[in-house]
Short mmCIF file of C-alpha atoms and ligand atoms in Angstrom, two decimals:
data_model
loop_
_atom_site.label_atom_id
_atom_site.label_comp_id
_atom_site.label_asym_id
_atom_site.label_seq_id
_atom_site.Cartn_x
_atom_site.Cartn_y
_atom_site.Cartn_z
CA MET A 1 4.79 0.05 -18.10
CA HIS A 2 2.15 1.11 -15.56
CA VAL A 3 2.90 0.35 -11.91
CA ILE A 4 0.44 0.43 -9.02
CA TYR A 5 1.17 0.13 -5.34
CA GLY A 6 -1.97 -0.36 -3.27
CA GLY A 7 -2.52 -0.16 0.45
CA THR A 8 -4.60 1.17 3.26
CA PHE A 9 -2.12 3.98 3.93
CA ASP A 10 -3.58 4.44 7.40
CA PRO A 11 -1.54 6.65 7.55
CA VAL A 12 1.06 6.80 4.77
CA HIS A 13 4.61 6.74 6.18
CA HIS A 14 8.24 6.86 5.11
CA GLY A 15 8.33 3.05 4.71
CA HIS A 16 5.72 3.32 1.93
CA LEU A 17 7.31 6.37 0.36
CA ARG A 18 10.87 5.02 0.31
CA LEU A 19 9.60 1.75 -1.15
CA ALA A 20 7.79 3.68 -3.90
CA VAL A 21 10.96 5.59 -4.83
CA GLU A 22 13.19 2.48 -4.72
CA LEU A 23 10.70 0.60 -6.88
CA LYS A 24 10.36 3.34 -9.42
CA GLU A 25 14.11 3.35 -9.88
CA ARG A 26 14.49 -0.45 -9.91
CA LEU A 27 11.66 -0.90 -12.41
CA GLY A 28 12.91 1.96 -14.56
CA VAL A 29 9.61 3.81 -14.78
CA ALA A 30 9.05 7.54 -14.66
CA ALA A 31 6.04 7.34 -12.36
CA LEU A 32 4.25 5.03 -9.99
CA SER A 33 0.64 5.22 -8.75
CA LEU A 34 -0.30 4.78 -5.11
CA VAL A 35 -3.80 3.30 -4.85
CA PRO A 36 -5.47 3.81 -1.47
CA CYS A 37 -8.23 1.28 -0.85
CA HIS A 38 -11.68 2.33 0.28
CA ILE A 39 -12.79 -0.57 2.45
CA PRO A 40 -10.07 -3.19 2.73
CA PRO A 41 -11.81 -6.60 2.51
CA HIS A 42 -9.19 -8.57 4.45
CA ARG A 43 -8.47 -6.50 7.54
CA ASP A 44 -10.02 -4.30 10.19
CA ASP A 45 -11.62 -1.04 9.19
CA PRO A 46 -9.07 1.76 8.89
CA GLY A 47 -8.54 4.13 11.80
CA ALA A 48 -9.23 7.15 9.60
CA THR A 49 -11.82 7.81 6.91
CA SER A 50 -11.03 7.44 3.22
CA ASP A 51 -11.09 11.22 2.84
CA ASP A 52 -8.59 11.65 5.66
CA ARG A 53 -6.25 8.96 4.34
CA LEU A 54 -6.43 10.46 0.85
CA ALA A 55 -5.66 13.95 2.13
CA LEU A 56 -2.61 12.63 4.01
CA LEU A 57 -1.39 10.73 0.96
CA ARG A 58 -1.75 13.78 -1.27
CA LEU A 59 0.26 15.85 1.18
CA ALA A 60 2.95 13.16 1.37
CA ILE A 61 3.63 13.11 -2.38
CA ASP A 62 3.07 16.79 -3.08
CA GLY A 63 5.98 18.07 -5.17
CA GLU A 64 7.26 14.59 -6.11
CA ASP A 65 6.61 14.20 -9.84
CA GLY A 66 7.36 10.49 -9.88
CA LEU A 67 4.52 9.58 -7.51
CA ALA A 68 0.80 9.92 -8.15
CA VAL A 69 -2.36 8.99 -6.26
CA ASP A 70 -4.91 6.92 -8.14
CA GLU A 71 -8.25 7.51 -6.41
CA ARG A 72 -10.32 4.99 -8.34
CA GLU A 73 -10.98 2.63 -5.39
CA LEU A 74 -12.19 5.50 -3.22
CA ARG A 75 -14.45 6.78 -5.99
CA ARG A 76 -15.79 3.31 -6.72
CA GLY A 77 -16.84 2.90 -3.07
CA GLY A 78 -17.63 -0.44 -1.42
CA ALA A 79 -15.01 -3.11 -0.77
CA SER A 80 -11.83 -2.60 -2.75
CA TYR A 81 -11.06 -5.60 -4.90
CA THR A 82 -7.73 -5.49 -6.69
CA ALA A 83 -8.98 -7.63 -9.60
CA GLU A 84 -11.61 -4.98 -10.34
CA THR A 85 -9.03 -2.19 -10.19
CA LEU A 86 -6.76 -4.07 -12.58
CA ARG A 87 -9.66 -4.72 -14.99
CA GLN A 88 -10.42 -1.01 -15.09
CA LEU A 89 -6.77 -0.17 -15.71
CA ARG A 90 -6.42 -2.86 -18.37
CA ALA A 91 -9.43 -1.42 -20.19
CA THR A 92 -7.67 1.96 -20.31
CA LEU A 93 -4.16 0.72 -21.09
CA GLY A 94 -5.14 -1.78 -23.80
CA ASP A 95 -3.92 -5.38 -24.09
CA GLU A 96 -0.23 -4.82 -24.77
CA GLU A 97 1.03 -2.40 -22.11
CA PRO A 98 2.74 -4.11 -19.16
CA LEU A 99 0.77 -3.55 -15.96
CA VAL A 100 2.45 -4.25 -12.62
CA MET A 101 0.99 -4.48 -9.14
CA VAL A 102 3.27 -4.35 -6.12
CA VAL A 103 2.65 -6.17 -2.84
CA GLY A 104 4.67 -6.99 0.23
CA THR A 105 5.13 -10.63 1.27
CA ASP A 106 2.73 -9.96 4.17
CA ALA A 107 -0.07 -9.10 1.75
CA PHE A 108 0.89 -11.73 -0.84
CA ALA A 109 0.82 -14.52 1.79
CA GLY A 110 -2.99 -14.25 1.76
CA PHE A 111 -3.28 -13.81 -2.01
CA ASP A 112 -5.59 -16.81 -2.54
CA ARG A 113 -8.15 -15.21 -0.23
CA TRP A 114 -8.46 -12.18 -2.51
CA ARG A 115 -11.67 -12.00 -4.52
CA ASP A 116 -11.16 -13.39 -8.03
CA TRP A 117 -7.43 -13.88 -7.45
CA GLN A 118 -7.09 -16.32 -10.36
CA ALA A 119 -7.89 -13.46 -12.74
CA ILE A 120 -5.08 -11.24 -11.42
CA PRO A 121 -2.09 -12.85 -13.22
CA GLU A 122 -4.10 -12.62 -16.47
CA LEU A 123 -4.34 -8.87 -15.97
CA ALA A 124 -1.00 -7.84 -14.45
CA HIS A 125 2.48 -8.83 -13.37
CA ILE A 126 3.04 -9.03 -9.62
CA VAL A 127 6.15 -7.71 -7.89
CA VAL A 128 6.47 -9.24 -4.43
CA ILE A 129 8.61 -7.25 -2.03
CA ALA A 130 10.31 -9.26 0.71
CA ARG A 131 9.35 -7.76 4.07
CA PRO A 132 11.76 -8.62 6.84
CA GLY A 133 10.36 -11.23 9.17
CA VAL A 134 7.54 -12.21 6.81
CA GLU A 135 8.44 -15.37 4.93
CA LEU A 136 5.99 -16.94 2.51
CA PRO A 137 4.99 -20.43 3.64
CA PRO A 138 6.84 -22.88 1.34
CA GLU A 139 3.57 -24.69 0.55
CA GLY A 140 0.35 -23.09 -0.54
CA VAL A 141 -0.95 -21.05 -3.43
CA PRO A 142 1.33 -17.96 -3.20
CA ALA A 143 4.54 -20.04 -3.19
CA GLY A 144 3.12 -22.24 -5.97
CA LEU A 145 2.39 -19.17 -8.07
CA ILE A 146 5.96 -17.98 -7.68
CA ARG A 147 7.24 -21.42 -8.73
CA ALA A 148 5.00 -21.42 -11.80
CA ARG A 149 5.26 -17.79 -12.86
CA GLY A 150 8.35 -16.48 -11.11
CA CYS A 151 10.88 -14.51 -13.14
CA ARG A 152 14.25 -13.04 -12.26
CA SER A 153 14.60 -9.74 -14.03
CA VAL A 154 12.77 -6.50 -14.56
CA ALA A 155 13.42 -6.90 -18.31
CA GLU A 156 11.05 -9.88 -18.31
CA LEU A 157 8.25 -7.66 -17.02
CA HIS A 158 8.77 -5.28 -19.93
CA GLN A 159 8.50 -8.15 -22.43
CA ALA A 160 4.91 -9.20 -21.65
CA PRO A 161 1.74 -7.38 -20.56
CA CYS A 162 1.01 -9.64 -17.54
CA GLY A 163 1.46 -13.06 -15.97
CA ARG A 164 4.92 -12.91 -14.40
CA ILE A 165 5.83 -12.69 -10.73
CA LEU A 166 9.07 -11.00 -9.70
CA PRO A 167 10.22 -11.40 -6.10
CA LEU A 168 12.36 -8.38 -5.20
CA GLU A 169 14.52 -7.44 -2.27
CA LEU A 170 14.83 -3.72 -1.73
CA PRO A 171 16.19 -1.65 1.13
CA LEU A 172 13.18 -1.14 3.41
CA LEU A 173 12.51 0.93 6.47
CA ASP A 174 11.10 -0.91 9.45
CA ILE A 175 8.04 1.28 9.88
CA SER A 176 4.41 0.21 10.09
CA ALA A 177 1.22 2.21 10.15
CA THR A 178 0.11 0.10 13.11
CA GLY A 179 3.13 1.32 15.11
CA ILE A 180 2.33 4.92 14.20
CA ARG A 181 -1.34 4.60 15.20
CA GLU A 182 -0.35 2.97 18.48
CA ARG A 183 2.13 5.71 19.29
CA ILE A 184 -0.42 8.45 18.61
CA ALA A 185 -3.11 6.68 20.65
CA ALA A 186 -0.62 6.39 23.54
CA GLY A 187 0.26 10.08 23.33
CA ARG A 188 3.77 9.36 22.01
CA SER A 189 5.36 11.06 19.04
CA PRO A 190 5.55 9.37 15.62
CA ARG A 191 7.77 12.16 14.35
CA TYR A 192 10.36 11.18 11.68
CA LEU A 193 8.47 7.98 10.88
CA LEU A 194 6.33 9.94 8.44
CA PRO A 195 6.57 13.30 6.67
CA ASP A 196 6.21 16.29 8.99
CA ARG A 197 3.38 17.70 6.89
CA VAL A 198 1.46 14.45 7.30
CA TRP A 199 1.99 14.46 11.06
CA GLN A 200 0.85 18.09 11.25
CA GLU A 201 -2.31 17.23 9.33
CA ILE A 202 -2.99 14.21 11.55
CA ARG A 203 -2.87 16.55 14.54
CA ALA A 204 -5.02 19.18 12.84
CA ARG A 205 -7.64 16.51 12.06
CA ARG A 206 -7.21 14.87 15.49
CA LEU A 207 -6.80 11.43 13.94
CA TYR A 208 -5.80 8.15 15.60
CA ARG A 209 -6.28 9.37 19.15
CA ALA A 210 -7.47 6.85 21.73
CA SER A 211 -11.23 6.44 21.56
CA GLN A 212 -13.21 9.01 23.49
CA GLY A 213 -15.79 6.47 24.67
CA GLY A 214 -13.75 4.55 27.24
CA GLU A 215 -15.11 2.13 29.83
CA GLY A 216 -18.62 2.96 30.92
CA GLY A 217 -18.76 5.68 28.25
CA LYS A 218 -16.35 7.90 30.18
CA ALA A 219 -14.23 10.12 28.05
CA VAL A 220 -10.56 9.16 28.13
CA LYS A 221 -8.27 12.04 28.92
CA GLN A 222 -5.89 12.61 26.04
CA PRO A 223 -2.20 12.82 26.80
CA LEU A 224 -0.56 15.88 25.37
CA ILE A 225 1.28 15.20 22.16
CA ASN A 226 4.23 17.45 21.53
CA SER A 227 6.01 17.54 18.27
P1 ATP B 1 -0.60 -1.63 8.92
O1 ATP B 1 0.48 -1.57 9.96
O2 ATP B 1 -1.83 -0.81 9.26
O3 ATP B 1 -0.92 -3.04 8.48
P2 ATP B 1 1.26 -0.97 6.83
O4 ATP B 1 2.25 0.00 7.36
O5 ATP B 1 1.71 -2.42 6.70
O6 ATP B 1 -0.07 -0.86 7.64
P3 ATP B 1 -0.37 -0.93 4.43
O7 ATP B 1 -1.11 0.25 3.96
O8 ATP B 1 -1.14 -2.06 5.01
O9 ATP B 1 0.78 -0.41 5.45
O10 ATP B 1 0.61 -1.50 3.34
C1 ATP B 1 0.46 -1.29 1.98
C2 ATP B 1 1.58 -2.03 1.29
O11 ATP B 1 2.83 -1.46 1.72
C3 ATP B 1 1.65 -3.53 1.61
O12 ATP B 1 1.94 -4.22 0.40
C4 ATP B 1 2.79 -3.62 2.60
O13 ATP B 1 3.48 -4.83 2.45
C5 ATP B 1 3.68 -2.45 2.19
N1 ATP B 1 4.43 -1.84 3.30
C6 ATP B 1 3.97 -1.42 4.47
N2 ATP B 1 4.95 -0.91 5.24
C7 ATP B 1 6.07 -1.00 4.54
C8 ATP B 1 7.47 -0.67 4.78
N3 ATP B 1 7.88 -0.14 5.93
N4 ATP B 1 8.34 -0.91 3.79
C9 ATP B 1 7.92 -1.46 2.64
N5 ATP B 1 6.66 -1.82 2.36
C10 ATP B 1 5.74 -1.60 3.28
#
């Protein structure tokens, strides 16, 4: 079974990393691929470049054999469409191997706005992780898909190559990349929300600081960030 977990990872944090480890264990796979997107089609542009986000992600998983970075969306360039990523993977894996994509309820709530979303269940299973405070609306395409294709056990994912949707509750950390970016821009410390090596690299690359071109083009004085 091949499992992918996509995101902007702007920047990667302990919420992502813990989820990846919990998932790997719950799904019973030896490895899981993190897939950073290049240009996310459904949200604002990332606060850091693709190269920066990739470098941070690589640092975060360095030394952890069970996690890998799949760079295909960055190499492909342009908007990152999941259906295209899954087609590429399916071509490599063949027709029989179970392929699983993981999304949080926040991302899955807008599933029917994804390019070519109807093709996705024909290519992969979907594991939907319940994020606290983000309920799926009871009506609408995502809830309908769960009614039609929902399954209850991981074993059912192993029995077919694609087409099933497994809602999962896992222990999650209440951390968001938005909160980290906001802290850094405000000169506050995001320490312990993300790996120290990632935070060091963010400082070395001077990422996520408040924009230098403030009102009237005046440079904004940066607060000192310790730690
Ligand atoms: P942002 O705050 O910029 O929206 P984010 O922290 O939600 O970022 P993304 O890169 O957008 O991170 O998320 C990628 C995937 O990880 C999504 O499916 C999202 O639901 C999930 N995710 C994000 N944060 C967490 C967390 N703390 N625990 C579990 N899953 C998370």
